[in-house]
mmCIF file of C-alpha atoms and ligand atoms in Angstrom:
data_model
loop_
_atom_site.group_PDB
_atom_site.id
_atom_site.type_symbol
_atom_site.label_atom_id
_atom_site.label_comp_id
_atom_site.label_asym_id
_atom_site.label_seq_id
_atom_site.Cartn_x
_atom_site.Cartn_y
_atom_site.Cartn_z
ATOM 1 C CA MET A 238 0.012 0.047 -0.024
ATOM 2 C CA THR A 239 1.146 3.521 -0.743
ATOM 3 C CA LYS A 240 0.883 6.389 1.672
ATOM 4 C CA LYS A 241 -2.432 8.198 2.271
ATOM 5 C CA GLN A 242 -2.886 11.558 0.585
ATOM 6 C CA ILE A 243 -5.560 14.118 1.474
ATOM 7 C CA TYR A 244 -7.557 16.334 -0.866
ATOM 8 C CA SER A 245 -10.423 18.668 -0.174
ATOM 9 C CA ALA A 246 -12.948 20.943 -1.804
ATOM 10 C CA PRO A 247 -15.258 23.651 -0.336
ATOM 11 C CA GLY A 248 -19.007 24.087 -0.271
ATOM 12 C CA ARG A 249 -20.488 27.337 -1.485
ATOM 13 C CA VAL A 250 -23.298 29.851 -1.065
ATOM 14 C CA CYS A 251 -24.920 31.456 -3.978
ATOM 15 C CA LEU A 252 -24.995 35.219 -3.272
ATOM 16 C CA TYR A 253 -26.562 36.482 -6.489
ATOM 17 C CA GLY A 254 -28.049 34.723 -9.440
ATOM 18 C CA GLU A 255 -30.123 31.935 -7.931
ATOM 19 C CA HIS A 256 -31.756 29.842 -10.652
ATOM 20 C CA GLN A 257 -29.777 31.516 -13.405
ATOM 21 C CA ASP A 258 -26.973 29.056 -14.241
ATOM 22 C CA TYR A 259 -28.985 26.434 -16.046
ATOM 23 C CA LEU A 260 -30.527 29.301 -18.115
ATOM 24 C CA LYS A 261 -26.975 30.363 -19.200
ATOM 25 C CA LEU A 262 -27.274 33.624 -17.277
ATOM 26 C CA THR A 263 -24.770 35.049 -14.722
ATOM 27 C CA VAL A 264 -24.216 33.791 -11.161
ATOM 28 C CA ILE A 265 -22.147 35.007 -8.241
ATOM 29 C CA PRO A 266 -21.323 32.264 -5.805
ATOM 30 C CA ALA A 267 -18.854 32.359 -2.899
ATOM 31 C CA ALA A 268 -16.945 29.272 -1.758
ATOM 32 C CA ILE A 269 -17.076 28.875 1.997
ATOM 33 C CA ASN A 270 -14.805 27.476 4.700
ATOM 34 C CA LEU A 271 -16.774 24.237 5.087
ATOM 35 C CA ARG A 272 -14.945 21.468 3.269
ATOM 36 C CA THR A 273 -15.344 17.919 2.044
ATOM 37 C CA THR A 274 -12.166 15.944 2.635
ATOM 38 C CA ILE A 275 -10.972 12.779 0.899
ATOM 39 C CA SER A 276 -8.238 10.629 2.102
ATOM 40 C CA ILE A 277 -6.975 8.190 -0.555
ATOM 41 C CA GLU A 278 -4.460 5.411 -0.900
ATOM 42 C CA ARG A 279 -3.695 3.093 -3.708
ATOM 43 C CA ASN A 280 -4.708 -0.515 -3.138
ATOM 44 C CA ASP A 281 -3.697 -2.203 -6.441
ATOM 45 C CA LEU A 282 -6.877 -4.326 -6.325
ATOM 46 C CA ASN A 283 -8.526 -2.582 -9.282
ATOM 47 C CA GLU A 284 -11.348 -1.586 -7.011
ATOM 48 C CA ILE A 285 -12.580 1.579 -5.441
ATOM 49 C CA ASN A 286 -13.433 1.088 -1.736
ATOM 50 C CA VAL A 287 -15.157 4.214 -0.371
ATOM 51 C CA HIS A 288 -16.013 4.708 3.255
ATOM 52 C CA SER A 289 -18.126 7.613 4.504
ATOM 53 C CA LEU A 290 -17.270 8.643 8.036
ATOM 54 C CA GLU A 291 -20.571 10.496 8.457
ATOM 55 C CA LEU A 292 -22.821 7.928 6.897
ATOM 56 C CA LYS A 293 -20.839 4.991 8.414
ATOM 57 C CA LYS A 294 -21.345 3.197 5.091
ATOM 58 C CA THR A 295 -19.005 1.640 2.535
ATOM 59 C CA ASP A 296 -19.286 1.045 -1.211
ATOM 60 C CA VAL A 297 -16.941 -1.169 -3.207
ATOM 61 C CA PHE A 298 -16.806 -1.386 -7.006
ATOM 62 C CA LYS A 299 -14.443 -2.785 -9.578
ATOM 63 C CA VAL A 300 -13.097 -0.088 -11.752
ATOM 64 C CA ASN A 301 -12.137 -1.949 -14.862
ATOM 65 C CA ASP A 302 -15.586 -3.608 -15.329
ATOM 66 C CA GLU A 303 -18.546 -1.649 -16.639
ATOM 67 C CA ILE A 304 -19.658 0.593 -13.828
ATOM 68 C CA THR A 305 -23.462 0.953 -12.958
ATOM 69 C CA LEU A 306 -25.135 3.413 -10.692
ATOM 70 C CA THR A 307 -26.731 2.035 -7.516
ATOM 71 C CA LYS A 308 -28.977 5.048 -6.702
ATOM 72 C CA ASN A 309 -27.230 5.625 -3.359
ATOM 73 C CA GLU A 310 -24.960 8.287 -1.866
ATOM 74 C CA PHE A 311 -21.894 6.739 -3.444
ATOM 75 C CA ASP A 312 -23.011 7.258 -7.029
ATOM 76 C CA TYR A 313 -20.886 10.488 -7.178
ATOM 77 C CA PHE A 314 -17.785 8.289 -6.980
ATOM 78 C CA ARG A 315 -19.028 5.955 -9.681
ATOM 79 C CA ALA A 316 -20.225 8.820 -11.936
ATOM 80 C CA ILE A 317 -16.757 10.403 -12.027
ATOM 81 C CA ILE A 318 -15.128 7.204 -13.098
ATOM 82 C CA ILE A 319 -17.847 6.665 -15.731
ATOM 83 C CA VAL A 320 -17.134 10.162 -17.128
ATOM 84 C CA LEU A 321 -13.420 9.699 -17.236
ATOM 85 C CA LYS A 322 -13.817 6.461 -19.028
ATOM 86 C CA LYS A 323 -16.317 7.902 -21.543
ATOM 87 C CA GLU A 324 -13.945 10.737 -22.224
ATOM 88 C CA GLY A 325 -11.163 8.259 -22.787
ATOM 89 C CA MET A 326 -9.022 9.802 -20.069
ATOM 90 C CA ILE A 327 -8.252 6.661 -18.094
ATOM 91 C CA GLY A 328 -7.470 3.057 -18.956
ATOM 92 C CA GLU A 329 -6.593 0.569 -16.281
ATOM 93 C CA ILE A 330 -6.913 1.980 -12.808
ATOM 94 C CA PRO A 331 -4.875 0.553 -9.891
ATOM 95 C CA GLY A 332 -7.761 1.044 -7.446
ATOM 96 C CA PHE A 333 -7.993 3.177 -4.287
ATOM 97 C CA ASN A 334 -9.203 2.988 -0.705
ATOM 98 C CA VAL A 335 -11.015 6.254 -0.045
ATOM 99 C CA THR A 336 -12.346 7.783 3.159
ATOM 100 C CA ILE A 337 -14.674 10.766 2.884
ATOM 101 C CA SER A 338 -15.788 13.159 5.557
ATOM 102 C CA SER A 339 -17.606 16.408 5.098
ATOM 103 C CA GLN A 340 -18.410 19.615 6.955
ATOM 104 C CA VAL A 341 -20.936 20.487 4.241
ATOM 105 C CA PRO A 342 -24.389 19.343 5.301
ATOM 106 C CA ILE A 343 -26.151 17.115 2.756
ATOM 107 C CA GLY A 344 -29.193 18.490 0.870
ATOM 108 C CA SER A 345 -28.907 21.947 2.401
ATOM 109 C CA GLY A 346 -28.197 24.221 -0.570
ATOM 110 C CA LEU A 347 -24.459 24.477 0.231
ATOM 111 C CA SER A 348 -23.397 22.337 -2.664
ATOM 112 C CA SER A 349 -22.477 19.130 -0.790
ATOM 113 C CA SER A 350 -22.681 17.222 -4.068
ATOM 114 C CA ALA A 351 -20.228 19.331 -5.986
ATOM 115 C CA ALA A 352 -17.838 19.295 -2.989
ATOM 116 C CA ILE A 353 -17.786 15.470 -3.164
ATOM 117 C CA LEU A 354 -17.391 15.342 -6.940
ATOM 118 C CA VAL A 355 -14.688 18.054 -7.053
ATOM 119 C CA SER A 356 -12.687 16.623 -4.151
ATOM 120 C CA TRP A 357 -12.852 13.175 -5.715
ATOM 121 C CA LEU A 358 -11.823 14.302 -9.116
ATOM 122 C CA THR A 359 -9.068 16.546 -7.663
ATOM 123 C CA ALA A 360 -7.702 13.427 -5.885
ATOM 124 C CA LEU A 361 -7.885 11.274 -9.059
ATOM 125 C CA ASN A 362 -6.355 14.081 -11.106
ATOM 126 C CA ASP A 363 -3.300 14.042 -8.947
ATOM 127 C CA GLN A 364 -3.124 10.285 -8.357
ATOM 128 C CA LEU A 365 -3.611 9.348 -11.980
ATOM 129 C CA GLU A 366 -1.621 12.355 -13.380
ATOM 130 C CA LEU A 367 -4.486 13.455 -15.528
ATOM 131 C CA GLU A 368 -3.186 17.038 -15.702
ATOM 132 C CA LEU A 369 -6.584 18.641 -15.614
ATOM 133 C CA ASN A 370 -6.743 22.277 -14.589
ATOM 134 C CA LYS A 371 -9.390 23.610 -12.137
ATOM 135 C CA THR A 372 -11.906 24.609 -14.850
ATOM 136 C CA GLU A 373 -11.536 21.214 -16.589
ATOM 137 C CA ILE A 374 -12.234 19.581 -13.262
ATOM 138 C CA ALA A 375 -15.328 21.667 -12.805
ATOM 139 C CA ASP A 376 -16.532 20.896 -16.362
ATOM 140 C CA LEU A 377 -16.103 17.069 -15.862
ATOM 141 C CA CYS A 378 -17.841 17.233 -12.479
ATOM 142 C CA PHE A 379 -20.782 19.074 -14.149
ATOM 143 C CA ILE A 380 -21.021 16.368 -16.776
ATOM 144 C CA ALA A 381 -21.063 13.719 -13.997
ATOM 145 C CA GLU A 382 -23.766 15.477 -12.037
ATOM 146 C CA ASN A 383 -25.920 16.500 -15.034
ATOM 147 C CA ASN A 384 -25.523 13.843 -17.692
ATOM 148 C CA ILE A 385 -24.733 10.772 -15.529
ATOM 149 C CA LEU A 386 -26.557 11.465 -12.350
ATOM 150 C CA GLY A 387 -29.475 13.274 -14.079
ATOM 151 C CA ILE A 388 -29.528 16.370 -11.839
ATOM 152 C CA ASN A 389 -30.953 19.442 -13.658
ATOM 153 C CA CYS A 390 -28.300 21.674 -12.229
ATOM 154 C CA GLY A 391 -26.156 24.328 -13.901
ATOM 155 C CA ILE A 392 -22.392 24.826 -13.613
ATOM 156 C CA MET A 393 -22.227 27.165 -10.576
ATOM 157 C CA ASP A 394 -21.527 24.669 -7.866
ATOM 158 C CA GLN A 395 -18.765 22.754 -9.602
ATOM 159 C CA TYR A 396 -16.986 26.011 -10.570
ATOM 160 C CA SER A 397 -17.270 27.490 -7.140
ATOM 161 C CA SER A 398 -16.020 24.342 -5.397
ATOM 162 C CA SER A 399 -13.117 23.886 -7.744
ATOM 163 C CA LEU A 400 -11.962 27.504 -8.127
ATOM 164 C CA GLY A 401 -12.883 28.923 -4.725
ATOM 165 C CA GLY A 402 -13.226 32.629 -3.922
ATOM 166 C CA ILE A 403 -16.004 34.940 -5.108
ATOM 167 C CA PHE A 404 -16.560 35.581 -8.770
ATOM 168 C CA SER A 405 -19.190 36.271 -11.395
ATOM 169 C CA LEU A 406 -19.608 33.428 -13.813
ATOM 170 C CA ASN A 407 -21.355 33.962 -17.083
ATOM 171 C CA CYS A 408 -22.838 30.546 -17.771
ATOM 172 C CA ASP A 409 -23.344 31.173 -21.469
ATOM 173 C CA GLY A 410 -20.448 28.954 -22.633
ATOM 174 C CA PRO A 411 -18.144 27.120 -22.788
ATOM 175 C CA PRO A 412 -15.853 28.955 -22.545
ATOM 176 C CA TYR A 413 -17.322 30.748 -19.545
ATOM 177 C CA ASN A 414 -16.402 34.274 -18.703
ATOM 178 C CA ILE A 415 -15.229 34.568 -15.081
ATOM 179 C CA GLN A 416 -14.506 37.767 -13.124
ATOM 180 C CA HIS A 417 -12.904 37.255 -9.813
ATOM 181 C CA PHE A 418 -13.679 39.830 -7.048
ATOM 182 C CA GLU A 419 -11.101 40.812 -4.482
ATOM 183 C CA THR A 420 -13.762 41.839 -1.934
ATOM 184 C CA PRO A 421 -13.288 40.354 1.542
ATOM 185 C CA LEU A 422 -17.132 40.398 2.043
ATOM 186 C CA GLU A 423 -17.143 39.862 5.746
ATOM 187 C CA GLY A 424 -20.091 38.956 8.027
ATOM 188 C CA LEU A 425 -21.559 35.941 6.283
ATOM 189 C CA VAL A 426 -23.779 33.826 8.474
ATOM 190 C CA ILE A 427 -25.451 30.613 7.251
ATOM 191 C CA GLY A 428 -28.771 29.608 8.742
ATOM 192 C CA ASP A 429 -29.797 25.993 8.202
ATOM 193 C CA SER A 430 -33.586 25.455 8.372
ATOM 194 C CA CYS A 431 -32.751 21.723 8.805
ATOM 195 C CA VAL A 432 -35.508 20.969 6.300
ATOM 196 C CA LYS A 433 -33.916 18.445 3.925
ATOM 197 C CA ARG A 434 -34.950 18.211 0.332
ATOM 198 C CA SER A 435 -33.709 16.953 -3.027
ATOM 199 C CA ALA A 436 -32.486 19.910 -5.110
ATOM 200 C CA ASN A 437 -33.688 18.194 -8.280
ATOM 201 C CA GLU A 438 -37.343 18.775 -7.477
ATOM 202 C CA PRO A 439 -37.343 22.592 -7.583
ATOM 203 C CA LEU A 440 -34.735 22.612 -10.372
ATOM 204 C CA THR A 441 -36.812 20.353 -12.677
ATOM 205 C CA LEU A 442 -40.087 22.146 -12.014
ATOM 206 C CA LEU A 443 -38.679 25.671 -12.531
ATOM 207 C CA LYS A 444 -36.553 24.731 -15.541
ATOM 208 C CA ASN A 445 -39.621 23.245 -17.274
ATOM 209 C CA GLN A 446 -41.870 26.240 -16.540
ATOM 210 C CA ILE A 447 -39.265 28.819 -17.477
ATOM 211 C CA THR A 448 -38.167 27.124 -20.746
ATOM 212 C CA THR A 449 -41.733 26.298 -21.841
ATOM 213 C CA GLY A 450 -42.857 29.885 -21.200
ATOM 214 C CA PHE A 451 -39.854 31.391 -22.945
ATOM 215 C CA GLU A 452 -40.127 29.167 -26.008
ATOM 216 C CA LYS A 453 -43.681 30.535 -26.534
ATOM 217 C CA ILE A 454 -42.202 34.109 -26.442
ATOM 218 C CA GLN A 455 -39.429 33.179 -28.830
ATOM 219 C CA LYS A 456 -42.032 32.161 -31.409
ATOM 220 C CA GLN A 457 -43.011 35.884 -31.440
ATOM 221 C CA GLY A 458 -39.532 37.211 -32.286
ATOM 222 C CA ASP A 459 -35.803 36.909 -31.692
ATOM 223 C CA PHE A 460 -35.774 37.337 -27.929
ATOM 224 C CA LYS A 461 -32.992 36.327 -25.558
ATOM 225 C CA LEU A 462 -33.330 35.683 -21.818
ATOM 226 C CA LYS A 463 -30.203 37.626 -21.175
ATOM 227 C CA SER A 464 -31.791 40.823 -22.571
ATOM 228 C CA LEU A 465 -35.562 40.328 -22.293
ATOM 229 C CA ALA A 466 -37.053 43.428 -20.590
ATOM 230 C CA SER A 467 -39.939 43.023 -18.040
ATOM 231 C CA ASP A 468 -42.098 45.354 -20.174
ATOM 232 C CA THR A 469 -41.680 43.039 -23.181
ATOM 233 C CA LEU A 470 -42.501 40.044 -21.047
ATOM 234 C CA THR A 471 -45.687 41.779 -19.922
ATOM 235 C CA GLU A 472 -46.709 42.338 -23.533
ATOM 236 C CA PHE A 473 -46.773 38.525 -23.963
ATOM 237 C CA ARG A 474 -48.623 37.835 -20.751
ATOM 238 C CA ASP A 475 -51.682 36.487 -22.697
ATOM 239 C CA ILE A 476 -49.752 33.777 -24.492
ATOM 240 C CA ILE A 477 -48.077 32.270 -21.508
ATOM 241 C CA THR A 478 -49.615 30.819 -18.304
ATOM 242 C CA GLU A 479 -49.688 32.835 -15.093
ATOM 243 C CA ASP A 480 -47.103 30.477 -13.499
ATOM 244 C CA GLU A 481 -44.786 30.920 -16.555
ATOM 245 C CA TYR A 482 -45.183 34.726 -16.352
ATOM 246 C CA ARG A 483 -44.266 34.811 -12.648
ATOM 247 C CA ARG A 484 -41.310 32.493 -13.111
ATOM 248 C CA LEU A 485 -40.011 34.582 -16.039
ATOM 249 C CA LEU A 486 -40.444 37.818 -14.202
ATOM 250 C CA GLY A 487 -38.576 36.370 -11.258
ATOM 251 C CA VAL A 488 -35.743 35.269 -13.501
ATOM 252 C CA ILE A 489 -35.413 38.610 -15.233
ATOM 253 C CA THR A 490 -35.485 40.537 -11.896
ATOM 254 C CA ILE A 491 -32.811 38.271 -10.369
ATOM 255 C CA ARG A 492 -30.787 38.703 -13.607
ATOM 256 C CA ASN A 493 -30.959 42.486 -13.113
ATOM 257 C CA ILE A 494 -30.150 42.231 -9.353
ATOM 258 C CA THR A 495 -27.097 40.113 -10.276
ATOM 259 C CA GLU A 496 -25.867 42.671 -12.801
ATOM 260 C CA LYS A 497 -26.129 45.437 -10.192
ATOM 261 C CA SER A 498 -24.331 43.464 -7.510
ATOM 262 C CA SER A 499 -21.593 42.557 -9.925
ATOM 263 C CA ILE A 500 -20.920 46.238 -10.603
ATOM 264 C CA GLU A 501 -20.793 46.895 -6.837
ATOM 265 C CA LEU A 502 -18.530 43.937 -6.125
ATOM 266 C CA SER A 503 -16.082 44.877 -8.844
ATOM 267 C CA LYS A 504 -15.362 48.240 -7.237
ATOM 268 C CA SER A 505 -11.894 48.154 -5.687
ATOM 269 C CA ASN A 506 -12.943 50.404 -2.819
ATOM 270 C CA ASN A 507 -16.060 52.100 -1.373
ATOM 271 C CA GLN A 508 -18.295 49.246 -2.083
ATOM 272 C CA ASP A 509 -21.820 49.971 -0.935
ATOM 273 C CA ILE A 510 -22.238 47.069 1.451
ATOM 274 C CA GLU A 511 -25.797 48.165 2.409
ATOM 275 C CA CYS A 512 -26.725 48.102 -1.180
ATOM 276 C CA LEU A 513 -25.221 44.551 -1.527
ATOM 277 C CA GLY A 514 -27.257 43.511 1.479
ATOM 278 C CA SER A 515 -30.504 44.914 0.147
ATOM 279 C CA LEU A 516 -29.948 43.190 -3.234
ATOM 280 C CA LEU A 517 -29.762 39.893 -1.371
ATOM 281 C CA THR A 518 -33.170 40.511 0.309
ATOM 282 C CA LYS A 519 -34.693 41.767 -3.017
ATOM 283 C CA GLN A 520 -33.692 38.461 -4.474
ATOM 284 C CA GLN A 521 -35.268 36.517 -1.606
ATOM 285 C CA THR A 522 -38.563 38.315 -2.402
ATOM 286 C CA MET A 523 -38.391 37.097 -5.996
ATOM 287 C CA LEU A 524 -37.470 33.582 -4.945
ATOM 288 C CA ARG A 525 -40.427 33.515 -2.556
ATOM 289 C CA ASP A 526 -43.087 35.310 -4.439
ATOM 290 C CA TYR A 527 -42.213 34.699 -8.159
ATOM 291 C CA LEU A 528 -40.122 31.511 -8.329
ATOM 292 C CA GLY A 529 -42.039 29.945 -5.435
ATOM 293 C CA VAL A 530 -39.025 28.108 -3.903
ATOM 294 C CA SER A 531 -38.989 29.556 -0.454
ATOM 295 C CA ILE A 532 -40.725 27.914 2.495
ATOM 296 C CA PRO A 533 -42.023 29.422 5.841
ATOM 297 C CA GLU A 534 -38.978 28.083 7.733
ATOM 298 C CA LEU A 535 -36.585 29.874 5.327
ATOM 299 C CA ASP A 536 -38.753 33.125 5.320
ATOM 300 C CA ASN A 537 -38.551 33.026 9.111
ATOM 301 C CA LEU A 538 -34.763 32.691 9.239
ATOM 302 C CA VAL A 539 -34.464 35.656 6.801
ATOM 303 C CA ASP A 540 -36.822 37.710 8.924
ATOM 304 C CA VAL A 541 -35.070 37.131 12.201
ATOM 305 C CA SER A 542 -31.688 37.799 10.585
ATOM 306 C CA LEU A 543 -32.834 41.135 9.219
ATOM 307 C CA LYS A 544 -34.408 42.032 12.580
ATOM 308 C CA SER A 545 -31.165 41.298 14.406
ATOM 309 C CA GLY A 546 -28.993 43.507 12.204
ATOM 310 C CA ALA A 547 -28.246 41.645 8.945
ATOM 311 C CA LEU A 548 -28.014 43.987 5.907
ATOM 312 C CA GLY A 549 -29.653 41.365 3.783
ATOM 313 C CA ALA A 550 -30.506 37.688 3.576
ATOM 314 C CA LYS A 551 -31.770 35.091 1.061
ATOM 315 C CA LEU A 552 -32.119 31.359 0.673
ATOM 316 C CA THR A 553 -29.181 29.683 -0.959
ATOM 317 C CA GLY A 554 -29.268 26.846 -3.517
ATOM 318 C CA ALA A 555 -32.323 25.421 -5.252
ATOM 319 C CA GLY A 556 -34.763 26.207 -2.343
ATOM 320 C CA LEU A 557 -37.711 24.351 -0.791
ATOM 321 C CA GLY A 558 -35.488 23.697 2.244
ATOM 322 C CA GLY A 559 -31.871 23.900 3.215
ATOM 323 C CA CYS A 560 -30.088 27.208 4.216
ATOM 324 C CA ILE A 561 -30.204 30.907 4.110
ATOM 325 C CA ILE A 562 -27.190 33.203 3.857
ATOM 326 C CA ALA A 563 -27.187 36.482 5.688
ATOM 327 C CA LEU A 564 -24.753 39.402 5.255
ATOM 328 C CA ALA A 565 -24.189 40.832 8.704
ATOM 329 C CA PRO A 566 -20.832 42.546 9.109
ATOM 330 C CA GLY A 567 -20.250 43.318 12.769
ATOM 331 C CA LYS A 568 -23.548 41.625 13.758
ATOM 332 C CA GLU A 569 -22.560 38.005 13.150
ATOM 333 C CA GLU A 570 -23.067 36.865 16.764
ATOM 334 C CA GLU A 571 -26.478 38.526 17.025
ATOM 335 C CA VAL A 572 -27.765 37.048 13.780
ATOM 336 C CA ALA A 573 -26.361 33.599 14.598
ATOM 337 C CA HIS A 574 -28.092 33.783 18.004
ATOM 338 C CA ALA A 575 -31.393 34.858 16.402
ATOM 339 C CA ILE A 576 -31.222 31.986 13.933
ATOM 340 C CA ASN A 577 -30.496 29.440 16.631
ATOM 341 C CA SER A 578 -33.274 30.760 18.895
ATOM 342 C CA VAL A 579 -35.963 30.044 16.290
ATOM 343 C CA GLY A 580 -34.784 26.474 15.715
ATOM 344 C CA GLY A 581 -32.289 27.055 12.871
ATOM 345 C CA LYS A 582 -28.656 26.081 12.954
ATOM 346 C CA ALA A 583 -26.283 29.019 12.459
ATOM 347 C CA THR A 584 -22.714 28.914 11.229
ATOM 348 C CA ILE A 585 -20.604 32.083 10.914
ATOM 349 C CA CYS A 586 -18.516 31.485 7.808
ATOM 350 C CA LYS A 587 -15.765 32.972 5.760
ATOM 351 C CA ILE A 588 -15.086 32.899 2.041
ATOM 352 C CA ASP A 589 -12.661 30.209 0.991
ATOM 353 C CA TYR A 590 -10.126 31.537 -1.521
ATOM 354 C CA GLU A 591 -8.332 28.327 -2.328
ATOM 355 C CA GLY A 592 -10.937 26.067 -3.841
ATOM 356 C CA ALA A 593 -10.101 22.394 -4.332
ATOM 357 C CA LYS A 594 -6.613 21.458 -3.184
ATOM 358 C CA LYS A 595 -4.194 18.767 -1.996
ATOM 359 C CA GLU A 596 -3.735 19.157 1.763
HETATM 360 C C1 GLA B 93 -28.675 23.952 -7.288
HETATM 361 C C2 GLA B 93 -27.912 23.702 -8.515
HETATM 362 C C3 GLA B 93 -27.245 24.913 -9.141
HETATM 363 C C4 GLA B 93 -28.209 26.068 -9.237
HETATM 364 C C5 GLA B 93 -28.986 26.262 -7.937
HETATM 365 C C6 GLA B 93 -30.046 27.312 -8.043
HETATM 366 O O1 GLA B 93 -27.760 24.274 -6.262
HETATM 367 O O2 GLA B 93 -26.996 22.591 -8.317
HETATM 368 O O3 GLA B 93 -26.608 24.602 -10.342
HETATM 369 O O4 GLA B 93 -29.077 25.869 -10.354
HETATM 370 O O5 GLA B 93 -29.584 25.103 -7.465
HETATM 371 O O6 GLA B 93 -29.455 28.552 -8.156
#
């Protein structure tokens, strides 16, 4: 046996641009200092033996046979190998014993899935000398999650986990345009509603409604989601359903909010932090009233955060459960206390600037 090596990748919050990535619009995620860690050693048995410390479960599969999915938590590991084989990037694999542990809660909107995929591929990249860079790792993890595991996600999570930091990512690619922000953005507090859900449910529902509505509008002229004005949308209100109208209006408004926050975040000094906070809360209103992906537990966490001094707050991730993110510089403790006192679970967090790495 060779010696153990450790790799890790962060979770993320989505600050601006929720439900925009799979529509090829712009998102602004921030990687956070909650990480998924993989310890790996070569076993020369041609098998992957994965043990999860949190789940206290193990999965073993032969790597050189055809790999099938088993519809359990370990499919992330299988999906990456399937993608690497399909892309012709690997031949015989010696096999590895892998132990995974994660600080990123599962099914909570903090991108636990991407953190697993990215940390695993970062480990394989080094062990098998694949020479992939961080964006190539993100792209392959997206293929694994989207094409192999069938999740209707966009590319935000994989890019955030692999690259780290805070950036705007124009999802109309590849190639994707990325603008890194130097902002320290202090005072981030996560509030977990502890309501678990599968992200695929809101993603599938919204994606269908938005694309069906927009296709009807495109039959009327050469319209693009990246430039569609809300007045133009209103002109077509009669040819789309009420739900499609509301979803599209939500998407357009969040797109505009994301553009504004990107301008603010790119300022090298004198950023208007209050404006950045209020743009978070405006987004939450759209997510709640127009996209329909908030729930009372999340609304409540947003409310108590704002009442205890946060400059803004919104749900993070696909919604219908999971976490909120509040921006509360100087009021972190008060906001965390308020979240905990209504049954949520608060974590004061920092932005992670490293992304996926070998420890
Ligand atoms: C999930 C998906 C992301 C994104 C968000 C919603 O987290 O994995 O790609 O679509 O939902 O913004």
